[in-house]
Coordinates of C-alpha atoms in Angstrom, one line a residue:
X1 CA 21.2 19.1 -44.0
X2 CA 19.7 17.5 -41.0
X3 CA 20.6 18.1 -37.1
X4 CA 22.2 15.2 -35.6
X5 CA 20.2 15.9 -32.5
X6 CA 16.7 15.2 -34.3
X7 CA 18.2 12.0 -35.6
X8 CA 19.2 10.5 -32.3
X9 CA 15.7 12.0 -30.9
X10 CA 12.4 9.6 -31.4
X11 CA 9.3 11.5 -32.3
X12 CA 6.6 12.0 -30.1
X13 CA 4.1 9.6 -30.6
X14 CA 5.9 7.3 -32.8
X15 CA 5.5 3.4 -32.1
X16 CA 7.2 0.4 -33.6
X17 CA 4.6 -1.6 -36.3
X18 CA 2.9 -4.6 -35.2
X19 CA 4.8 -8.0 -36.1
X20 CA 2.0 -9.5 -38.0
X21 CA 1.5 -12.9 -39.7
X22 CA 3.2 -11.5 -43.2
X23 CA 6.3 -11.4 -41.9
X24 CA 6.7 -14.5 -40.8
X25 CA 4.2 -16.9 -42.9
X26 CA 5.6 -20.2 -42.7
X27 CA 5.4 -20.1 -38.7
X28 CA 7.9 -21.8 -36.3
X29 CA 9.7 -25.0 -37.1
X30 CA 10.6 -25.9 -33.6
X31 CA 8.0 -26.2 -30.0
X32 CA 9.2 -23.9 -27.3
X33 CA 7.5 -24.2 -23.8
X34 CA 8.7 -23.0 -20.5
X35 CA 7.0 -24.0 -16.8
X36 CA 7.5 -22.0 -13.9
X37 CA 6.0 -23.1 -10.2
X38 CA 3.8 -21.4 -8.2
X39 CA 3.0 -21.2 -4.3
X40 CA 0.5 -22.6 -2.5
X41 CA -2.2 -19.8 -1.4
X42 CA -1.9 -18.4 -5.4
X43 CA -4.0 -21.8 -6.2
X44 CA -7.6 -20.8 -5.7
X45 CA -7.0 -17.5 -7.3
X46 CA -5.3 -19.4 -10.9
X47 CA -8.3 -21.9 -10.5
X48 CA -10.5 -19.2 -11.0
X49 CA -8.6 -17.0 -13.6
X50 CA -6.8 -19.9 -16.0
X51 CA -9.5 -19.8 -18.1
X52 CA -9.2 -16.0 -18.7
X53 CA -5.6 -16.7 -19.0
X54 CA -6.3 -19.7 -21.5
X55 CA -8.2 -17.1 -24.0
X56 CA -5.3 -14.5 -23.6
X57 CA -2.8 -16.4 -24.7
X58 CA -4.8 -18.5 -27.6
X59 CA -5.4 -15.0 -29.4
X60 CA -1.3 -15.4 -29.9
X61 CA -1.9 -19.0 -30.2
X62 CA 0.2 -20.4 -27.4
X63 CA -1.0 -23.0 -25.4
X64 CA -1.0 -23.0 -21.4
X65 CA -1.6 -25.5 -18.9
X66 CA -2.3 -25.7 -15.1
X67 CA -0.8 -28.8 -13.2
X68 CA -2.7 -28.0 -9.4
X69 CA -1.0 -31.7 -8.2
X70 CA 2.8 -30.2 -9.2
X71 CA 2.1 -26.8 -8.8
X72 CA 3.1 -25.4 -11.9
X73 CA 2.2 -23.3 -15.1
X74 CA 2.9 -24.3 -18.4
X75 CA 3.3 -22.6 -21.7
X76 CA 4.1 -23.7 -24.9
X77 CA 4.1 -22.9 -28.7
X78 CA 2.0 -24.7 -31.7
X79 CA 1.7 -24.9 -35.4
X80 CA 0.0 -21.7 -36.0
X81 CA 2.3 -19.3 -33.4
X82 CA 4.1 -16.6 -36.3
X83 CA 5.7 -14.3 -33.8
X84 CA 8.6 -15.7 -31.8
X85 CA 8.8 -13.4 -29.1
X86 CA 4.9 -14.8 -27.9
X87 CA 6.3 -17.0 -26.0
X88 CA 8.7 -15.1 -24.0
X89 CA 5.6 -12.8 -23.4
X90 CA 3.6 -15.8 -22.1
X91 CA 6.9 -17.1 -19.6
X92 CA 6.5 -13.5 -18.3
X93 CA 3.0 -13.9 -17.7
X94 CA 3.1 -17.0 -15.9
X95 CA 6.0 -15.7 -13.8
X96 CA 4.2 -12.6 -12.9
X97 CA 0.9 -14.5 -12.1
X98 CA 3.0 -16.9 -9.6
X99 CA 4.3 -13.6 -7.8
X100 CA 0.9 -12.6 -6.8
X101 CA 0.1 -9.4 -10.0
X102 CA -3.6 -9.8 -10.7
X103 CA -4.8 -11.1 -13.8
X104 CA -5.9 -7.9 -15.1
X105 CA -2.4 -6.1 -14.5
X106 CA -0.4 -9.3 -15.8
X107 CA -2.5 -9.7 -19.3
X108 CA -0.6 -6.1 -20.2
X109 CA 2.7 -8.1 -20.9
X110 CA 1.7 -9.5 -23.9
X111 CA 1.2 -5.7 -25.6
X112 CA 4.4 -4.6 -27.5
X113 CA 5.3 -1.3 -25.3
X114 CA 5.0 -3.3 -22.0
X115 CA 7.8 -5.2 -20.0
X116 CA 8.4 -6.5 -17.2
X117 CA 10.7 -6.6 -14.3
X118 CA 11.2 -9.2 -11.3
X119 CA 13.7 -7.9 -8.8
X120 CA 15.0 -10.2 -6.2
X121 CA 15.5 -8.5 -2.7
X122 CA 16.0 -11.2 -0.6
X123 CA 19.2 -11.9 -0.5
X124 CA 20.6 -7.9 0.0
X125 CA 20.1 -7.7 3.4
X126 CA 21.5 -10.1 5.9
X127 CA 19.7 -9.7 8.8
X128 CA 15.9 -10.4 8.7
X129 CA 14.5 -7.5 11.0
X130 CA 16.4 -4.5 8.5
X131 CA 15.0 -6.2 5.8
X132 CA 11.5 -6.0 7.0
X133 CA 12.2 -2.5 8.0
X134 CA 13.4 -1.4 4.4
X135 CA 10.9 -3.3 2.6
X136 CA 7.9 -1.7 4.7
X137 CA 10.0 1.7 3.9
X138 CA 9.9 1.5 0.3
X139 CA 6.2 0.7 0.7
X140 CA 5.4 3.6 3.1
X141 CA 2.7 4.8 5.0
X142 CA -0.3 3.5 3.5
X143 CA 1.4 2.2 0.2
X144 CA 1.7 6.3 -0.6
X145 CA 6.0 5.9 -1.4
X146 CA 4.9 2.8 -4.0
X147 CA 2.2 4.8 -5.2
X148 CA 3.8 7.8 -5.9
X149 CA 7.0 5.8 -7.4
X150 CA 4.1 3.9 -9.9
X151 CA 2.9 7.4 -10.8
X152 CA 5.9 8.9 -11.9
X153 CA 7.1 5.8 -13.7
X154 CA 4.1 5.2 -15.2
X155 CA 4.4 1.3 -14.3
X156 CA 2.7 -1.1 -11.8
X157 CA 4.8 -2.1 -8.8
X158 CA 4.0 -5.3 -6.4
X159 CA 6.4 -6.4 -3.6
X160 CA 5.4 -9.8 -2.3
X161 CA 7.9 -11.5 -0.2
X162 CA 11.2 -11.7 -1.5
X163 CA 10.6 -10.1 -4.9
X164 CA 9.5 -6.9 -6.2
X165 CA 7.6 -7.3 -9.5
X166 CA 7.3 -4.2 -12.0
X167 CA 5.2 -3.8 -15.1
X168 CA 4.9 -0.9 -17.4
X169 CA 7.5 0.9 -20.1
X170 CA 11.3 0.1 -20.4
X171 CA 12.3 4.0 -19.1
X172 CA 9.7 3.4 -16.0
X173 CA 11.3 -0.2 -14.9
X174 CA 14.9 1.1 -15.2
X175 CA 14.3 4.0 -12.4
X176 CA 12.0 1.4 -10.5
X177 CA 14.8 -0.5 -10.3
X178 CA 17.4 1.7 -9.0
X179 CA 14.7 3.1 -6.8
X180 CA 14.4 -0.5 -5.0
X181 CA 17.6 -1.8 -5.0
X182 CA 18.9 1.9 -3.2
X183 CA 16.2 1.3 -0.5
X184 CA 17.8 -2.0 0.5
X185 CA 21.2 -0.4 0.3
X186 CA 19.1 2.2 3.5
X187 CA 19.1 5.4 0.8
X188 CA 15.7 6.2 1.4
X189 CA 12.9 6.4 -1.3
X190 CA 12.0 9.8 -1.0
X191 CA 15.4 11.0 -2.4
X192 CA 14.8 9.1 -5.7
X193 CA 11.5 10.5 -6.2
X194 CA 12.3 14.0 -5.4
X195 CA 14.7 13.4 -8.7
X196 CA 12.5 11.8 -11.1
X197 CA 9.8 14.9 -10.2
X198 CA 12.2 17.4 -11.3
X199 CA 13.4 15.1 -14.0
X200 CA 9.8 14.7 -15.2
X201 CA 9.3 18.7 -15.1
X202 CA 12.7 19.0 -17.1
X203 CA 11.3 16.6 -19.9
X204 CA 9.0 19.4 -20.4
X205 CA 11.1 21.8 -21.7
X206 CA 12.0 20.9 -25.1
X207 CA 14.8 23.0 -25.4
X208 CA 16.4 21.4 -22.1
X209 CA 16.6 17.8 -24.0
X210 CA 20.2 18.0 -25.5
X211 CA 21.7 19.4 -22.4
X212 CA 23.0 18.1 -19.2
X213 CA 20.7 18.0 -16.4
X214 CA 23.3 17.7 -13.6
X215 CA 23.1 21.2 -12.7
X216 CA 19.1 21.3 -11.6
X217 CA 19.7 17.7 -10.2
X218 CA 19.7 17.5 -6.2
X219 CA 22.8 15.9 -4.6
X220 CA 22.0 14.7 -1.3
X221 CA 25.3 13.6 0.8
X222 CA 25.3 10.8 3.2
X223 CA 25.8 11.6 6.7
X224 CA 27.4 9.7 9.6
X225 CA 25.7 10.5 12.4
X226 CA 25.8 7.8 14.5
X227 CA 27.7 8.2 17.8
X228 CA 29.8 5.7 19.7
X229 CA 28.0 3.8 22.7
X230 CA 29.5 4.7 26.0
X231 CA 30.3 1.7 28.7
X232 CA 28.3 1.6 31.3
X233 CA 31.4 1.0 33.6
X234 CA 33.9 3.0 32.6
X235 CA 37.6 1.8 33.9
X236 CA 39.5 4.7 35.2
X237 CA 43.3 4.4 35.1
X238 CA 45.1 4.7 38.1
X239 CA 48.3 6.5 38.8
X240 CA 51.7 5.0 37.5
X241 CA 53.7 3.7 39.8
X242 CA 57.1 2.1 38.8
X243 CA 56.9 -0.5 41.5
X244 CA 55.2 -3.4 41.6
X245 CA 52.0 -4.5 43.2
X246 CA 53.2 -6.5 46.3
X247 CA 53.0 -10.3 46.3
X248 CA 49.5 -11.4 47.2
X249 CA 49.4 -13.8 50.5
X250 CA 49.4 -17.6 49.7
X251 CA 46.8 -20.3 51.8
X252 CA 50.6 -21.3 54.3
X253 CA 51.2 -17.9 54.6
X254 CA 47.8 -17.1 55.9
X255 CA 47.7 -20.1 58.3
X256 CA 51.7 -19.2 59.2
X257 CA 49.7 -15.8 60.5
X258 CA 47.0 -17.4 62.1
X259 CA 48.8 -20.5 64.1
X260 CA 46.5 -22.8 62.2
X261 CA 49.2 -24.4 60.5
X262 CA 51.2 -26.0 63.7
X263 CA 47.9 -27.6 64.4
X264 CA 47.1 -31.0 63.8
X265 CA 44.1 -32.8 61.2
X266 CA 42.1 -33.4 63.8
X267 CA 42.0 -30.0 65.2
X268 CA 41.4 -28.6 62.1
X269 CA 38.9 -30.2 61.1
X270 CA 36.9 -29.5 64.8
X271 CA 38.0 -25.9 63.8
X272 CA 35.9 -25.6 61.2
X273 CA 33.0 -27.7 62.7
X274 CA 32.9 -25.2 65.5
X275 CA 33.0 -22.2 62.3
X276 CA 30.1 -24.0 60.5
X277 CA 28.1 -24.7 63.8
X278 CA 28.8 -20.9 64.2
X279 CA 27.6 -19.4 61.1
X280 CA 24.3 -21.7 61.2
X281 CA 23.4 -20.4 64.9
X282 CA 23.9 -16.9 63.6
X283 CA 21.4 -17.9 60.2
X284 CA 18.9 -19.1 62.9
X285 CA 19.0 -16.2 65.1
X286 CA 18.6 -14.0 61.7
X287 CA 15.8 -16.0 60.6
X288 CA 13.7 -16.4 64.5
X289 CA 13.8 -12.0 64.4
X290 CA 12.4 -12.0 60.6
X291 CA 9.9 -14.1 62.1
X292 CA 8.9 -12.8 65.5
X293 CA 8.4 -8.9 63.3
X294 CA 4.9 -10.2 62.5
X295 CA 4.3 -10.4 66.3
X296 CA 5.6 -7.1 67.0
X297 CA 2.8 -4.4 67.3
X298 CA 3.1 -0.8 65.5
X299 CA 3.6 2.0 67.5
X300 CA 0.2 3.6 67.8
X301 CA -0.3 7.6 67.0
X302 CA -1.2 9.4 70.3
X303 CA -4.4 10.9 70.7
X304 CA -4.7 14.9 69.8
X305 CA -7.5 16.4 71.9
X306 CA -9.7 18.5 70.1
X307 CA -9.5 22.0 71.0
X308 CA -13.8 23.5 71.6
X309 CA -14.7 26.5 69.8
X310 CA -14.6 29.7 72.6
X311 CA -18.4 30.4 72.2
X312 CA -17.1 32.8 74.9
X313 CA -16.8 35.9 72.4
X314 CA -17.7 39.4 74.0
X315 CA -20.4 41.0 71.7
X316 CA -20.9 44.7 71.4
X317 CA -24.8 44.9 71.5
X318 CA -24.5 48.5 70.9
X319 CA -22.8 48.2 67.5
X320 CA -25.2 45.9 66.6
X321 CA -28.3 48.0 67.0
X322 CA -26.9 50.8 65.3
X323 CA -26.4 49.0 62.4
X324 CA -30.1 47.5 62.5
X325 CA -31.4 51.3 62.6
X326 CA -29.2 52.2 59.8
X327 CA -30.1 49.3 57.8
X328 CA -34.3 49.8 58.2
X329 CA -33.8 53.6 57.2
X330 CA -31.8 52.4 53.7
X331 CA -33.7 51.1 51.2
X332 CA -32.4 48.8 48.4
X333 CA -31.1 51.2 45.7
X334 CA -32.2 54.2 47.1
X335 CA -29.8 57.1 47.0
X336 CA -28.1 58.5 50.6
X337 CA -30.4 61.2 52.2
X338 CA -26.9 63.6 51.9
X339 CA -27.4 63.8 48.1
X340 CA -31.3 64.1 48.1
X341 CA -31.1 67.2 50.3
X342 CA -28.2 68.9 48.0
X343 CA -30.7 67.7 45.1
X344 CA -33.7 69.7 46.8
X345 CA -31.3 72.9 47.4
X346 CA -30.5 73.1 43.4
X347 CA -34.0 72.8 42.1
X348 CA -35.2 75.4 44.4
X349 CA -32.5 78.0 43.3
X350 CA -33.6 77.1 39.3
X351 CA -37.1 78.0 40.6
X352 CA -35.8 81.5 42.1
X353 CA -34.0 82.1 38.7
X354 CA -37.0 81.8 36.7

């Protein structure tokens, strides 16, 4: 009897055979090619590598071919091609060479435990700026968030413009996947890869394999913590009043009020020649005192007198010779003539002892 957990379980170490020539002798009986284009500024770099590429794919003997004028890459089958899934290796290549992988990172398609993924990114966010913002997030500071992301999943990660393009093991390109599309949908990174490290430590433990790892999982909620702009006007409400507002004054009513309306066109219209004539005298006036400030003088600080120094000090000549005398007797260091006398008293009584 055998457990069904071993059965569902692949051995460590255990890898698929090689699909050789044996099992498929008589070759293909129909030509399968497939073309992809490529950008501009990748031209100079294929130039230099297509023959590289050229010898890589003839070992599976599929044929490639550069069109510089078009701008595309070429791959198709031949006579001697036994494996049918060569080809499909060879579209991936050409696909990942056009989205800017080196050579040497590309070539790894065509081994049997390597895939590869191009995620599109381009179209998940709408506005340009956020999507510049999450795409520099997923690659972090320094390309350390990619880095660590390629570490963990064991594949090679490139974003270039509107794709992200993966390469390494089917497990690796399924979480690399999830990682990026989560980043565009603003979970950051760093959540993702704080999981796969404790997943990675979990896949450890053989005795942790057949159970549920939900339990040592993280679960990180989402907050909300965005607050609501305030107005920078804000309209208070006034009282309530169950009357209405009263009835605004029309242009008859205001010249009823004013005595403007029994007069005739004529005067009118000298009316408001006099206002206009009015309003321009007062604009002049205005203007003539901006002018004339310029000729007006600042008012000048007054003069503070300086007050002399009183050399007229009374001395005490007295004090001052007494200090003299005091200061010739001491000498610099010496010890006070009090405590040299008390000194000679005690050494003479020590004397008298003896």
């Amino acid at each position: 009897t055998v457990d069904e957990s071993e059965l569902l379980t692949v051995p460590d170490g255990w890898k698929e055979p090689a699909f050789t020539r044996e099992d498929n002798p008589k070759g293909l009986l129909e030509e399968s090619s497939f073309a992809t284009l490529f950008p501009k500024y990748r031209e100079a770099y294929l130039k230099e590598c297509w023959p590289l590429v050229q010898k890589a794919l003839n070992e599976h003997y599929v044929n490639a071919t550069l069109d510089l004028i078009e701008g595309s890459m070429t791959v198709t089958t031949t006579k001697k091609t036994f494996d049918p899934y060569a080809i499909i290796r060879a579209r991936d290549l050409i696909k990942l060479l056009a989205r800017s992988v080196p050579f040497e990172q590309a070539v790894r398609i065509l081994q049997d435990d390597v895939a590869c993924d191009i995620i599109k990114i381009g179209s998940l966010v709408r506005k340009r700026d956020t999507f510049i913002k999450r795409r520099g997030r997923l690659l972090g500071p320094k390309g350390s968030t990619l880095k660590a992301l390629e570490l963990l999943t064991n594949c090679y990660i490139m974003v270039q413009g509107n794709t992200v393009s993966a390469l390494g093991p089917f497990s690796g390109l399924k979480e690399v996947r999830k990682v990026v599309l989560d980043t565009m949908k603003n979970i950051h990174p760093i959540y993702n890869i704080k999981t796969l490290m404790i997943k990675r430590e979990l896949s450890k433990d053989p005795e942790l394999r057949s159970q549920s790892w939900e339990r040592f999982l993280p679960k990180f909620k989402r907050k909300n913590l965005k607050k609501r702009k305030e107005p920078k006007k804000k309209n208070t409400k006034k009282e309530y009043t169950p009357f209405p507002p009263p009835q605004p004054e029309s242009q008859v009513d205001k010249e009823l009020a004013s005595g403007e309306y029994f007069l005739k066109e004529r005067q009118k219209k000298r009316k408001r020649v006099e206002e206009i004539k009015a309003k321009q005298a007062d604009a002049v006036k205005k203007r003539q005192e901006e002018r004339n400030k310029a000729f007006i003088p600042p008012k000048e600080k007054p003069a503070v007198k300086t007050k002399k120094a009183s050399t007229e000090k009374k001395i005490d000549i007295e004090a001052l010779k007494e200090k003299v005398k005091n200061a010739k007797k001491k000498k610099l260091g010496a010890i006070p003539m009090e405590e040299v006398k008390l000194k000679m008293a005690a050494d003479e009584k020590k004397k008298k002892k003896k």
